[in-house]
XYZ file of C-alpha atoms in Angstrom:
347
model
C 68.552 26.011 128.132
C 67.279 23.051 126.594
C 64.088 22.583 129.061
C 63.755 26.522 128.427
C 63.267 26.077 124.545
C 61.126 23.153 124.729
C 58.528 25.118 127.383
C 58.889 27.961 125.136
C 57.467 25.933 122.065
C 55.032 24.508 124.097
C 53.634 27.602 125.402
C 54.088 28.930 121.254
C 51.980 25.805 120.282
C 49.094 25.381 122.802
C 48.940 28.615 124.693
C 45.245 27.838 125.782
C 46.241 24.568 127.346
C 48.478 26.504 129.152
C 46.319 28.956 130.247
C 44.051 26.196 131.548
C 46.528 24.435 133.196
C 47.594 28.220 135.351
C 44.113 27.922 136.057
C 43.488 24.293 137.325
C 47.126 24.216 139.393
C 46.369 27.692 141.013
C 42.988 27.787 141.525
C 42.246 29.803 144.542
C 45.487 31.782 144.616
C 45.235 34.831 142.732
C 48.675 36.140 143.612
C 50.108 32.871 141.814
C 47.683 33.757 138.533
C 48.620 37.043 138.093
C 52.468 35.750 138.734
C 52.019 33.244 135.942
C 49.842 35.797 133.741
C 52.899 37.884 134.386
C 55.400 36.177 132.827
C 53.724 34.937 129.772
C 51.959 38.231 128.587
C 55.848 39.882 129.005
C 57.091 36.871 127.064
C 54.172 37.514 124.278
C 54.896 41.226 124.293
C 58.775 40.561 123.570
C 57.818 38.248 120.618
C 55.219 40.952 118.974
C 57.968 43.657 118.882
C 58.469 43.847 115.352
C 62.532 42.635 114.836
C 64.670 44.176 111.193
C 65.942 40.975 109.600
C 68.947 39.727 110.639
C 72.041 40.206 109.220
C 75.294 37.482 108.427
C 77.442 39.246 111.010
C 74.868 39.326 113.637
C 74.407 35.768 113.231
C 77.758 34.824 113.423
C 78.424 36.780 116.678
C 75.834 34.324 118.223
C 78.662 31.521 118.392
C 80.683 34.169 120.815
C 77.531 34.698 123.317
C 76.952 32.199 126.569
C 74.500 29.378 125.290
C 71.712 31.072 127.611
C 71.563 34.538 125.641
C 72.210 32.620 122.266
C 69.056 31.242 122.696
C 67.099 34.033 123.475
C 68.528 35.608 120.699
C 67.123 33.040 118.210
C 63.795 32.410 119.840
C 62.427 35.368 121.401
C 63.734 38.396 119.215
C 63.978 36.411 115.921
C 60.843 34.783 116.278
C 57.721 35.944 114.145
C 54.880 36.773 116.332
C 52.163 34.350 116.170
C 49.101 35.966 116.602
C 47.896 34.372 119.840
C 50.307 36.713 121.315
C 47.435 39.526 120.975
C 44.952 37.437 123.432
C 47.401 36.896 126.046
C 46.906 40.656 127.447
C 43.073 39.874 127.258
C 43.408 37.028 129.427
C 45.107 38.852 131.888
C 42.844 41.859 131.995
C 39.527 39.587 132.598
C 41.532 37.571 135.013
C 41.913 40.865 136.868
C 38.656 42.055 136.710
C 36.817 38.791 137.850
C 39.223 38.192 140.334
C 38.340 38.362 143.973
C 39.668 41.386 145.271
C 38.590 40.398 149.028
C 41.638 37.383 148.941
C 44.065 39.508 147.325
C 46.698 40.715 149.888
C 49.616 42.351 148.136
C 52.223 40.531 148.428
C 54.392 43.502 147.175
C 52.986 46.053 149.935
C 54.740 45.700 153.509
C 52.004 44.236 155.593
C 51.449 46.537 158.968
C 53.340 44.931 161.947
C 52.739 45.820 165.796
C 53.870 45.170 168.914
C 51.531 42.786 169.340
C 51.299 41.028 166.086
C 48.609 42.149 164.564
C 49.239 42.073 160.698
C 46.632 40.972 158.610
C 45.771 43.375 156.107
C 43.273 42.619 153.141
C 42.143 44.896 149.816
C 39.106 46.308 151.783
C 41.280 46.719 155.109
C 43.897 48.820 152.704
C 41.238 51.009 151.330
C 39.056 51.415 154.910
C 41.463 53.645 156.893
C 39.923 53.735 159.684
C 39.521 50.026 160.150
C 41.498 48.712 163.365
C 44.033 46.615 162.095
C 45.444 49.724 160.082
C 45.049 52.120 163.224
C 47.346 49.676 165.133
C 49.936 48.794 162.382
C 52.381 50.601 164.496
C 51.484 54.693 164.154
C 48.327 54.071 166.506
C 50.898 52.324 168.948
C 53.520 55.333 169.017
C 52.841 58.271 171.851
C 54.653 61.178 171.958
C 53.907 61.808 175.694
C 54.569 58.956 178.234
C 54.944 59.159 182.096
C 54.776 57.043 185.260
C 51.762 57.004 187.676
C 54.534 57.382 190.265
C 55.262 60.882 188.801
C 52.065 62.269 190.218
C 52.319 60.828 193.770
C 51.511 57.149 193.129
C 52.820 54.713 196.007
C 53.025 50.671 194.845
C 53.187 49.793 198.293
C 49.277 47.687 197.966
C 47.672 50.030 200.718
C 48.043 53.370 199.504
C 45.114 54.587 198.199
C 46.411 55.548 194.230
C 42.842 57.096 193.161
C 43.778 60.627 193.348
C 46.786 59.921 191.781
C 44.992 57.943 188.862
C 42.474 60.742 188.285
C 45.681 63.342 188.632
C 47.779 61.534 185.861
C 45.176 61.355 183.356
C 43.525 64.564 183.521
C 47.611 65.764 182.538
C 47.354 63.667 179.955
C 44.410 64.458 178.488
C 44.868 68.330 178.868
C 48.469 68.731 178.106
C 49.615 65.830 176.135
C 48.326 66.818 172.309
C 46.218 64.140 171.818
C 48.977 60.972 171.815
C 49.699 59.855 175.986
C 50.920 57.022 177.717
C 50.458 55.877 181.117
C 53.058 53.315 182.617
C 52.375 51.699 185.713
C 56.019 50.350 187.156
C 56.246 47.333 189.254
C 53.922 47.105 192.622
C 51.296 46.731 193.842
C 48.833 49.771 193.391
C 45.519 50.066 195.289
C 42.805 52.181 193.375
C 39.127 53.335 193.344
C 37.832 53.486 189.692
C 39.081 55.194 186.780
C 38.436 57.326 183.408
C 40.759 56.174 180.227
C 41.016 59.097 177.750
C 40.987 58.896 173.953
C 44.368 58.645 171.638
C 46.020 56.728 175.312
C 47.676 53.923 176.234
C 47.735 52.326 179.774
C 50.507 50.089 179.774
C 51.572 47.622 183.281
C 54.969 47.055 183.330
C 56.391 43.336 184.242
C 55.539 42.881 188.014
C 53.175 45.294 188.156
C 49.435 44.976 189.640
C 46.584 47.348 189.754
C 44.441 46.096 192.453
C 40.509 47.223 193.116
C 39.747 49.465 196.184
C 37.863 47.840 198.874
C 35.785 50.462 200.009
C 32.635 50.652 198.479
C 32.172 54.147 197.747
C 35.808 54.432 195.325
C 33.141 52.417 193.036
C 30.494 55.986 192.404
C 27.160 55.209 191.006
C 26.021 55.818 187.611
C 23.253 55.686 185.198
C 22.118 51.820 184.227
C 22.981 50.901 180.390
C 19.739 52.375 177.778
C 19.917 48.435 176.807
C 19.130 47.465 180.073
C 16.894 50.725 181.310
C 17.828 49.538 184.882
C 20.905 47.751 186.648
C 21.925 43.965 185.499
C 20.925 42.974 189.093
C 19.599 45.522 191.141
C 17.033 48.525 190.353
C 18.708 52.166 189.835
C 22.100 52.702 188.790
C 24.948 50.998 189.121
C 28.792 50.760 190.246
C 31.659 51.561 187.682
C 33.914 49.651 186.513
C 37.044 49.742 187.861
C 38.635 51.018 184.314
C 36.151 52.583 182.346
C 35.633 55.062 179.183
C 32.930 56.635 177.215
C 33.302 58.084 174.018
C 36.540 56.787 173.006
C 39.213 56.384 170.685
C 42.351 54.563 169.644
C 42.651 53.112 173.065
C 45.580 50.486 174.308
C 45.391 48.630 176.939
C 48.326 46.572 177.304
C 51.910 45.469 178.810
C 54.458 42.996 179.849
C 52.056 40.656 181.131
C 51.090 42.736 184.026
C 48.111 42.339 185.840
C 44.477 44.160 187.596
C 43.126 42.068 190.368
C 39.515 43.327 191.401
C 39.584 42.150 194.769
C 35.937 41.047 194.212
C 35.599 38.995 197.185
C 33.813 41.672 198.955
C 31.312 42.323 196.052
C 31.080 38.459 196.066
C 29.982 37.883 199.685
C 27.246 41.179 198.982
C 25.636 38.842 196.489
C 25.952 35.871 198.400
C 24.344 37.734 201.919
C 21.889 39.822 199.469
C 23.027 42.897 200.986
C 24.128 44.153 197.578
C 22.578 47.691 196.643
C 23.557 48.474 193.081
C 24.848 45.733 190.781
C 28.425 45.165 190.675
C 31.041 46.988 188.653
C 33.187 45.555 186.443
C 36.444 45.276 186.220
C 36.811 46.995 182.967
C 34.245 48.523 180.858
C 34.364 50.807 177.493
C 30.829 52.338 175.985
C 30.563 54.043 172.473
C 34.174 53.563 172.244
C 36.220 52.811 168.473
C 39.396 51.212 168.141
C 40.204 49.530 171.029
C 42.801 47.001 171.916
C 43.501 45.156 174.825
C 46.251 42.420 175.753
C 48.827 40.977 176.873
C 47.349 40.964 180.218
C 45.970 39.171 183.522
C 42.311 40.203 184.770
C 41.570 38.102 187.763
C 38.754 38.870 190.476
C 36.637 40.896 188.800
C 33.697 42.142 191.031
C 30.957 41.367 188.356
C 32.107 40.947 184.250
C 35.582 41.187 183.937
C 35.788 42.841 179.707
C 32.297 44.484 178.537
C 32.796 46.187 175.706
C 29.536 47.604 174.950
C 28.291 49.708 171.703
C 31.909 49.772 170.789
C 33.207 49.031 167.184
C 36.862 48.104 166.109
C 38.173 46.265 169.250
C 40.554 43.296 169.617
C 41.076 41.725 172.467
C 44.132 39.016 172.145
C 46.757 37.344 174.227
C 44.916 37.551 177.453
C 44.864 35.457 180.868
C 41.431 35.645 183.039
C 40.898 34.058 186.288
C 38.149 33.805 188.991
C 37.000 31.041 191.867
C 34.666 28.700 190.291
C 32.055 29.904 192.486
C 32.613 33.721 192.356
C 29.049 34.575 190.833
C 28.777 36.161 187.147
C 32.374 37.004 186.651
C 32.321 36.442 183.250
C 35.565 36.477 180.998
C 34.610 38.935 177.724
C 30.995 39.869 177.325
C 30.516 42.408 173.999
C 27.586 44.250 174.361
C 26.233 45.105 170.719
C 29.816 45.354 169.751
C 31.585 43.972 166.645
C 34.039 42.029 168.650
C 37.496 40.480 167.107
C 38.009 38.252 169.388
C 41.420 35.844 169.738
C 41.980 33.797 172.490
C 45.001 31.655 174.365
């Protein structure tokens, strides 16, 4: 109690110095200033509340009270209010207003927590609802429809052609599942062609499982080159699909237990090396004027051509993610954005 009183006077005597001092220890820490502002200006608003003298008996009953409230009693309540008190709300209100509300993050708000980590949350994040790091602070994340690939004929056995059933599963999904749809793929070893994602979806791989590229050519259809390009990346015309692809998306998760896709891309390979290749290669995934995208916790290996081209997309994280090719497998590229504002975290 003794250290108490003497900071009190102190702060009575020279509350500018004080002020300074909050300043010069905390400088770049406005959660700290307004914790320090916080405390005094409550302190100098308990010593302006104009106190009724105090009588004998009141006095006396001070010897009966723990040391602690004794104290307060005879410093804080029977103190006269020096006028300094009266700045000390000043001083808070322009530290307010000149702080810098990008650095604030609320230390008194719960901070949005996924699956996946995801978490940070700043004052223009909190305001811009449709920003991606709110999206997938755990609502985005939450379907009310999920099924298995294996529910709509799907066989893991890694010969079985599984397009059909691919094309099958998410045209349910997108027709009957009101707007919020997941699509697990179990453990195995399923053979596709390529594939549409749908909007408000999640494709999650379970541990062990593996979503590996067709081999026949024409599972890979043709379509129109990118306006960017006006033509295909390596060959005239159009060009092949990726082997997961969407257009026009949103709030899209691609994700799982560290499952994997494997391309298969030696045959697209050996086209390039021969030059026997037609229309430029596919890649493995690709998403076009898509928003709010997330994709990890994955293993892309083999892609045919690019293995992650996000292109004229906005809002999409891609985190936690293994990729793997030959050294010489030609132009399969990890992550190449396309006129996208990419987050981008790797490991």
């Amino acid at each position: 109690t003794t250290v108490l009183h003497r900071v009190w006077l102190a702060i009575q005597k020279k509350p500018i110095y004080c002020y300074c001092n909050i300043l010069i220890v905390f400088p770049s820490n406005i959660n700290w200033r307004l914790f320090c502002f916080a405390h005094v200006v409550t302190v100098g608003l308990a010593v302006t509340v104009p106190t009724s003298p105090r009588s004998s008996m009141d006095i006396a009953s001070d010897h009966h009270k723990p040391p602690f409230l004794s104290l307060l009693s005879t410093t804080l309540f029977a103190a006269r209010p020096p006028p300094w008190c009266l700045l000390l709300p000043l001083f808070t209100v322009v530290a307010l207003c000149t702080a810098n509300r990008s650095s604030f993050t609320f230390p008194f708000l719960p901070l949005p927590q996924t699956h996946d980590g995801l978490h940070s949350v700043t004052y223009e994040t909190l305001l811009n609802r449709n920003s991606c790091a709110v999206f997938f602070s755990g609502v985005g994340a939450v379907r009310r429809t999920v099924v298995s690939i294996a529910d709509f004929g799907g066989v893991g056995d890694g010969v079985t052609s599984n397009t059909a059933a691919f094309h099958k599963a998410i045209r349910y999904l997108e027709e009957r599942g009101g707007g919020s749809t997941q699509l697990n793929v179990p453990r195995g070893r399923w053979l596709t062609g390529s594939f549409n994602l749908t909007s408000n979806f999640t494709l999650f791989l379970e541990h062990g499982a593996v979503i590996l590229g067709s081999q026949d050519p024409n599972e890979w259809p043709i379509i129109e080159p990118l306006p960017s390009y006006g033509r295909g990346r390596e060959r005239l015309g159009g060009r092949h699909i990726s082997l997961i692809h969407g257009d026009g998306l949103t709030n899209v998760i691609i994700t799982g237990q560290n499952g994997t896709v494997d391309g298969q891309g030696k045959m697209w390979w050996d086209l390039w090396w021969n030059r026997t290749l037609e229309h430029t290669r596919g890649h493995l995934i690709e998403l076009m004027n898509s928003r709010n995208i997330l994709i990890s916790n994955l293993t892309f290996m083999n892609s045919p051509f690019w293995t992650v081209h996000p292109v004229y997309c906005s809002n999409v994280v891609i985190k936690e993610m293994t990729i793997l090719a030959p050294l010489n497998a030609p132009n399969t590229d990890g992550i190449d954005p396309g006129y996208s504002p990419l987050l981008f975290k790797a490991k």
